[in-house]
mmCIF file of C-alpha atoms in Angstrom:
data_model
loop_
_atom_site.group_PDB
_atom_site.id
_atom_site.type_symbol
_atom_site.label_atom_id
_atom_site.label_comp_id
_atom_site.label_asym_id
_atom_site.label_seq_id
_atom_site.Cartn_x
_atom_site.Cartn_y
_atom_site.Cartn_z
ATOM 1 C CA UNK A 1 -33.423 -8.997 -0.917
ATOM 2 C CA UNK A 2 -33.590 -6.072 1.462
ATOM 3 C CA UNK A 3 -32.424 -5.709 5.058
ATOM 4 C CA UNK A 4 -33.654 -3.410 7.812
ATOM 5 C CA UNK A 5 -31.610 -0.307 8.400
ATOM 6 C CA UNK A 6 -29.198 -0.467 11.316
ATOM 7 C CA UNK A 7 -29.538 2.213 14.020
ATOM 8 C CA UNK A 8 -25.880 3.089 13.584
ATOM 9 C CA UNK A 9 -22.435 1.838 12.561
ATOM 10 C CA UNK A 10 -21.016 -1.192 14.365
ATOM 11 C CA UNK A 11 -17.429 -2.235 14.992
ATOM 12 C CA UNK A 12 -16.432 -4.649 12.186
ATOM 13 C CA UNK A 13 -13.300 -5.764 14.078
ATOM 14 C CA UNK A 14 -15.561 -7.358 16.681
ATOM 15 C CA UNK A 15 -18.784 -8.198 14.854
ATOM 16 C CA UNK A 16 -17.379 -9.671 11.632
ATOM 17 C CA UNK A 17 -16.310 -12.825 13.455
ATOM 18 C CA UNK A 18 -19.814 -13.891 14.408
ATOM 19 C CA UNK A 19 -22.231 -11.828 12.276
ATOM 20 C CA UNK A 20 -20.615 -11.470 8.818
ATOM 21 C CA UNK A 21 -23.758 -10.732 6.801
ATOM 22 C CA UNK A 22 -25.094 -8.072 9.162
ATOM 23 C CA UNK A 23 -21.638 -6.540 9.567
ATOM 24 C CA UNK A 24 -21.082 -6.350 5.822
ATOM 25 C CA UNK A 25 -24.455 -4.693 5.216
ATOM 26 C CA UNK A 26 -23.729 -2.256 8.046
ATOM 27 C CA UNK A 27 -20.372 -1.286 6.519
ATOM 28 C CA UNK A 28 -22.014 -0.765 3.142
ATOM 29 C CA UNK A 29 -24.803 1.319 4.674
ATOM 30 C CA UNK A 30 -22.578 3.598 6.763
ATOM 31 C CA UNK A 31 -19.516 3.813 4.511
ATOM 32 C CA UNK A 32 -17.180 1.924 6.830
ATOM 33 C CA UNK A 33 -14.325 -0.497 6.272
ATOM 34 C CA UNK A 34 -12.890 0.861 3.029
ATOM 35 C CA UNK A 35 -9.665 2.238 4.507
ATOM 36 C CA UNK A 36 -8.717 -1.216 5.826
ATOM 37 C CA UNK A 37 -9.957 -3.324 2.902
ATOM 38 C CA UNK A 38 -6.871 -3.464 0.715
ATOM 39 C CA UNK A 39 -4.372 -3.358 3.634
ATOM 40 C CA UNK A 40 -6.065 -6.441 5.110
ATOM 41 C CA UNK A 41 -5.817 -8.327 1.821
ATOM 42 C CA UNK A 42 -2.246 -7.177 1.218
ATOM 43 C CA UNK A 43 -1.292 -8.131 4.761
ATOM 44 C CA UNK A 44 -2.789 -11.600 4.383
ATOM 45 C CA UNK A 45 -0.658 -12.300 1.326
ATOM 46 C CA UNK A 46 2.484 -10.875 2.880
ATOM 47 C CA UNK A 47 2.152 -12.665 6.216
ATOM 48 C CA UNK A 48 1.391 -15.973 4.531
ATOM 49 C CA UNK A 49 4.710 -15.849 2.670
ATOM 50 C CA UNK A 50 6.689 -14.740 5.726
ATOM 51 C CA UNK A 51 5.461 -17.615 7.904
ATOM 52 C CA UNK A 52 8.367 -19.761 9.205
ATOM 53 C CA UNK A 53 6.917 -22.861 7.557
ATOM 54 C CA UNK A 54 6.892 -21.182 4.147
ATOM 55 C CA UNK A 55 10.404 -19.802 4.559
ATOM 56 C CA UNK A 56 11.639 -23.259 5.552
ATOM 57 C CA UNK A 57 10.137 -24.694 2.364
ATOM 58 C CA UNK A 58 11.721 -21.918 0.299
ATOM 59 C CA UNK A 59 15.111 -22.599 1.896
ATOM 60 C CA UNK A 60 14.976 -26.160 0.593
ATOM 61 C CA UNK A 61 14.177 -24.996 -2.928
ATOM 62 C CA UNK A 62 16.654 -22.112 -3.242
ATOM 63 C CA UNK A 63 20.467 -22.237 -3.393
ATOM 64 C CA UNK A 64 22.277 -21.990 -0.063
ATOM 65 C CA UNK A 65 23.481 -18.441 -0.731
ATOM 66 C CA UNK A 66 20.008 -17.173 -1.693
ATOM 67 C CA UNK A 67 18.306 -14.545 0.448
ATOM 68 C CA UNK A 68 15.314 -16.601 1.591
ATOM 69 C CA UNK A 69 13.757 -13.729 3.527
ATOM 70 C CA UNK A 70 14.047 -11.443 0.498
ATOM 71 C CA UNK A 71 12.444 -14.013 -1.794
ATOM 72 C CA UNK A 72 9.653 -14.573 0.740
ATOM 73 C CA UNK A 73 9.105 -10.830 1.035
ATOM 74 C CA UNK A 74 8.862 -10.336 -2.718
ATOM 75 C CA UNK A 75 6.576 -13.376 -3.043
ATOM 76 C CA UNK A 76 4.387 -12.023 -0.268
ATOM 77 C CA UNK A 77 4.096 -8.624 -1.897
ATOM 78 C CA UNK A 78 3.135 -10.229 -5.202
ATOM 79 C CA UNK A 79 0.586 -12.499 -3.540
ATOM 80 C CA UNK A 80 -0.732 -9.631 -1.432
ATOM 81 C CA UNK A 81 -1.063 -7.446 -4.503
ATOM 82 C CA UNK A 82 -3.061 -10.140 -6.273
ATOM 83 C CA UNK A 83 -5.316 -10.523 -3.258
ATOM 84 C CA UNK A 84 -5.771 -6.785 -2.787
ATOM 85 C CA UNK A 85 -6.438 -5.802 -6.388
ATOM 86 C CA UNK A 86 -7.279 -8.947 -8.388
ATOM 87 C CA UNK A 87 -9.108 -11.259 -5.966
ATOM 88 C CA UNK A 88 -12.066 -8.911 -5.298
ATOM 89 C CA UNK A 89 -12.442 -8.271 -9.039
ATOM 90 C CA UNK A 90 -12.460 -12.018 -9.755
ATOM 91 C CA UNK A 91 -15.047 -12.573 -7.035
ATOM 92 C CA UNK A 92 -17.186 -9.787 -8.485
ATOM 93 C CA UNK A 93 -16.946 -11.355 -11.937
ATOM 94 C CA UNK A 94 -17.911 -14.790 -10.615
ATOM 95 C CA UNK A 95 -20.851 -13.309 -8.723
ATOM 96 C CA UNK A 96 -22.078 -11.505 -11.825
ATOM 97 C CA UNK A 97 -22.058 -14.793 -13.720
ATOM 98 C CA UNK A 98 -24.364 -16.250 -11.068
ATOM 99 C CA UNK A 99 -26.740 -13.295 -10.888
ATOM 100 C CA UNK A 100 -25.120 -11.218 -8.154
ATOM 101 C CA UNK A 101 -26.401 -7.657 -7.759
ATOM 102 C CA UNK A 102 -23.877 -6.106 -5.397
ATOM 103 C CA UNK A 103 -21.265 -3.469 -6.105
ATOM 104 C CA UNK A 104 -17.510 -4.069 -6.456
ATOM 105 C CA UNK A 105 -17.054 -2.110 -3.212
ATOM 106 C CA UNK A 106 -19.291 -4.496 -1.290
ATOM 107 C CA UNK A 107 -17.431 -7.482 -2.723
ATOM 108 C CA UNK A 108 -14.086 -5.946 -1.773
ATOM 109 C CA UNK A 109 -15.299 -5.385 1.781
ATOM 110 C CA UNK A 110 -16.519 -8.989 2.005
ATOM 111 C CA UNK A 111 -13.220 -10.372 0.699
ATOM 112 C CA UNK A 112 -11.125 -8.211 3.008
ATOM 113 C CA UNK A 113 -12.961 -8.398 6.300
ATOM 114 C CA UNK A 114 -13.651 -12.119 6.046
ATOM 115 C CA UNK A 115 -9.874 -12.646 6.107
ATOM 116 C CA UNK A 116 -9.595 -11.777 9.817
ATOM 117 C CA UNK A 117 -9.430 -15.402 11.058
ATOM 118 C CA UNK A 118 -6.801 -16.461 8.520
ATOM 119 C CA UNK A 119 -4.790 -13.345 9.325
ATOM 120 C CA UNK A 120 -4.789 -14.483 12.942
ATOM 121 C CA UNK A 121 -3.479 -17.880 11.848
ATOM 122 C CA UNK A 122 -0.560 -16.194 10.059
ATOM 123 C CA UNK A 123 0.214 -14.132 13.155
ATOM 124 C CA UNK A 124 0.280 -17.361 15.191
ATOM 125 C CA UNK A 125 2.444 -19.166 12.624
ATOM 126 C CA UNK A 126 5.730 -18.743 14.575
ATOM 127 C CA UNK A 127 4.196 -20.766 17.419
ATOM 128 C CA UNK A 128 3.999 -23.746 15.091
ATOM 129 C CA UNK A 129 7.697 -23.651 14.267
ATOM 130 C CA UNK A 130 9.072 -25.074 11.047
ATOM 131 C CA UNK A 131 10.065 -28.537 12.169
ATOM 132 C CA UNK A 132 8.609 -31.968 11.576
ATOM 133 C CA UNK A 133 4.822 -32.231 11.517
ATOM 134 C CA UNK A 134 5.086 -34.810 14.299
ATOM 135 C CA UNK A 135 6.181 -32.035 16.650
ATOM 136 C CA UNK A 136 3.367 -31.254 19.079
ATOM 137 C CA UNK A 137 3.517 -27.490 18.487
ATOM 138 C CA UNK A 138 3.446 -27.870 14.719
ATOM 139 C CA UNK A 139 0.578 -30.360 14.895
ATOM 140 C CA UNK A 140 -1.452 -28.099 17.189
ATOM 141 C CA UNK A 141 -0.837 -25.097 14.984
ATOM 142 C CA UNK A 142 -1.889 -27.149 11.949
ATOM 143 C CA UNK A 143 -5.266 -27.862 13.544
ATOM 144 C CA UNK A 144 -5.749 -24.243 14.641
ATOM 145 C CA UNK A 145 -4.735 -22.967 11.194
ATOM 146 C CA UNK A 146 -7.189 -25.324 9.498
ATOM 147 C CA UNK A 147 -10.034 -24.185 11.748
ATOM 148 C CA UNK A 148 -9.252 -20.498 11.202
ATOM 149 C CA UNK A 149 -9.065 -21.028 7.440
ATOM 150 C CA UNK A 150 -12.464 -22.748 7.490
ATOM 151 C CA UNK A 151 -13.801 -19.855 9.576
ATOM 152 C CA UNK A 152 -12.550 -17.380 6.976
ATOM 153 C CA UNK A 153 -14.255 -19.367 4.219
ATOM 154 C CA UNK A 154 -17.537 -19.396 6.140
ATOM 155 C CA UNK A 155 -17.337 -15.639 6.755
ATOM 156 C CA UNK A 156 -16.599 -15.021 3.082
ATOM 157 C CA UNK A 157 -19.554 -17.067 1.853
ATOM 158 C CA UNK A 158 -21.969 -15.425 4.312
ATOM 159 C CA UNK A 159 -20.769 -11.857 3.750
ATOM 160 C CA UNK A 160 -20.481 -12.292 -0.025
ATOM 161 C CA UNK A 161 -24.020 -13.653 -0.139
ATOM 162 C CA UNK A 162 -25.211 -10.548 1.682
ATOM 163 C CA UNK A 163 -23.144 -8.255 -0.533
ATOM 164 C CA UNK A 164 -24.400 -9.783 -3.768
ATOM 165 C CA UNK A 165 -27.913 -10.876 -2.705
ATOM 166 C CA UNK A 166 -27.058 -14.493 -3.466
ATOM 167 C CA UNK A 167 -28.120 -17.712 -1.780
ATOM 168 C CA UNK A 168 -25.428 -19.467 0.303
ATOM 169 C CA UNK A 169 -25.047 -22.064 -2.452
ATOM 170 C CA UNK A 170 -24.479 -19.471 -5.169
ATOM 171 C CA UNK A 171 -22.190 -17.456 -2.908
ATOM 172 C CA UNK A 172 -20.119 -20.571 -2.239
ATOM 173 C CA UNK A 173 -20.016 -21.366 -5.937
ATOM 174 C CA UNK A 174 -18.878 -17.814 -6.637
ATOM 175 C CA UNK A 175 -16.010 -18.263 -4.176
ATOM 176 C CA UNK A 176 -15.084 -21.532 -5.899
ATOM 177 C CA UNK A 177 -15.121 -19.955 -9.360
ATOM 178 C CA UNK A 178 -13.209 -16.922 -8.131
ATOM 179 C CA UNK A 179 -10.676 -19.248 -6.505
ATOM 180 C CA UNK A 180 -10.110 -21.079 -9.783
ATOM 181 C CA UNK A 181 -9.546 -17.779 -11.571
ATOM 182 C CA UNK A 182 -7.167 -16.650 -8.806
ATOM 183 C CA UNK A 183 -5.250 -19.932 -9.059
ATOM 184 C CA UNK A 184 -4.712 -19.297 -12.746
ATOM 185 C CA UNK A 185 -3.510 -15.777 -11.925
ATOM 186 C CA UNK A 186 -1.136 -17.190 -9.277
ATOM 187 C CA UNK A 187 0.289 -19.659 -11.774
ATOM 188 C CA UNK A 188 0.960 -16.810 -14.181
ATOM 189 C CA UNK A 189 2.538 -14.730 -11.402
ATOM 190 C CA UNK A 190 4.647 -17.704 -10.298
ATOM 191 C CA UNK A 191 5.896 -18.199 -13.833
ATOM 192 C CA UNK A 192 6.869 -14.539 -14.063
ATOM 193 C CA UNK A 193 8.546 -14.715 -10.639
ATOM 194 C CA UNK A 194 10.559 -17.739 -11.764
ATOM 195 C CA UNK A 195 11.706 -15.824 -14.841
ATOM 196 C CA UNK A 196 12.810 -12.928 -12.622
ATOM 197 C CA UNK A 197 14.739 -15.290 -10.312
ATOM 198 C CA UNK A 198 16.484 -16.907 -13.254
ATOM 199 C CA UNK A 199 17.346 -13.463 -14.632
ATOM 200 C CA UNK A 200 18.883 -12.625 -11.241
ATOM 201 C CA UNK A 201 20.898 -15.830 -11.296
ATOM 202 C CA UNK A 202 18.793 -17.621 -8.659
ATOM 203 C CA UNK A 203 17.667 -20.992 -9.960
ATOM 204 C CA UNK A 204 15.127 -22.861 -7.792
ATOM 205 C CA UNK A 205 16.326 -26.332 -6.794
ATOM 206 C CA UNK A 206 13.360 -28.557 -7.464
ATOM 207 C CA UNK A 207 13.344 -32.026 -5.814
#
């Protein structure tokens, strides 16, 4: 599958939101987007763990004297590291299984730049508070967060399909397979994190 050459580089910060496939191919063609790829993925993992809702959940699990912010920060760095260095590789592997022809660089760009909407949801997380879900602000943020997450998924499928020359169905299946592999990696990382917490004398208080 070939695409016509673009007359010049476009701004991915603006165009990725509405034209993911064309933006991805443009970045690949003109060598753009690489400097921000891993920072975007790392930032997504870090901000997701630092959200007030996540810290409130951690506070219920950890002892009263535990440094909740510190635990959230470490968790975010671990999650961000997995997203920055492992997630693109897992997506590339899943795409190869389904006949993908793109490069690891193109897959990394697709994974990173498609995360813009969900990054926005993490930035808006403080507006939702950390109270009861019946609270109007929390409920509104929940809807907005769900929509932005769905937007990120749609951008990922479209841009990954362009990166790997896959149909939308196969691109979506690749995301699903990559997600399963990432979930397994997260379970392993969570187990290791729990061992570290226990070694530091911090025992999670499970309900």
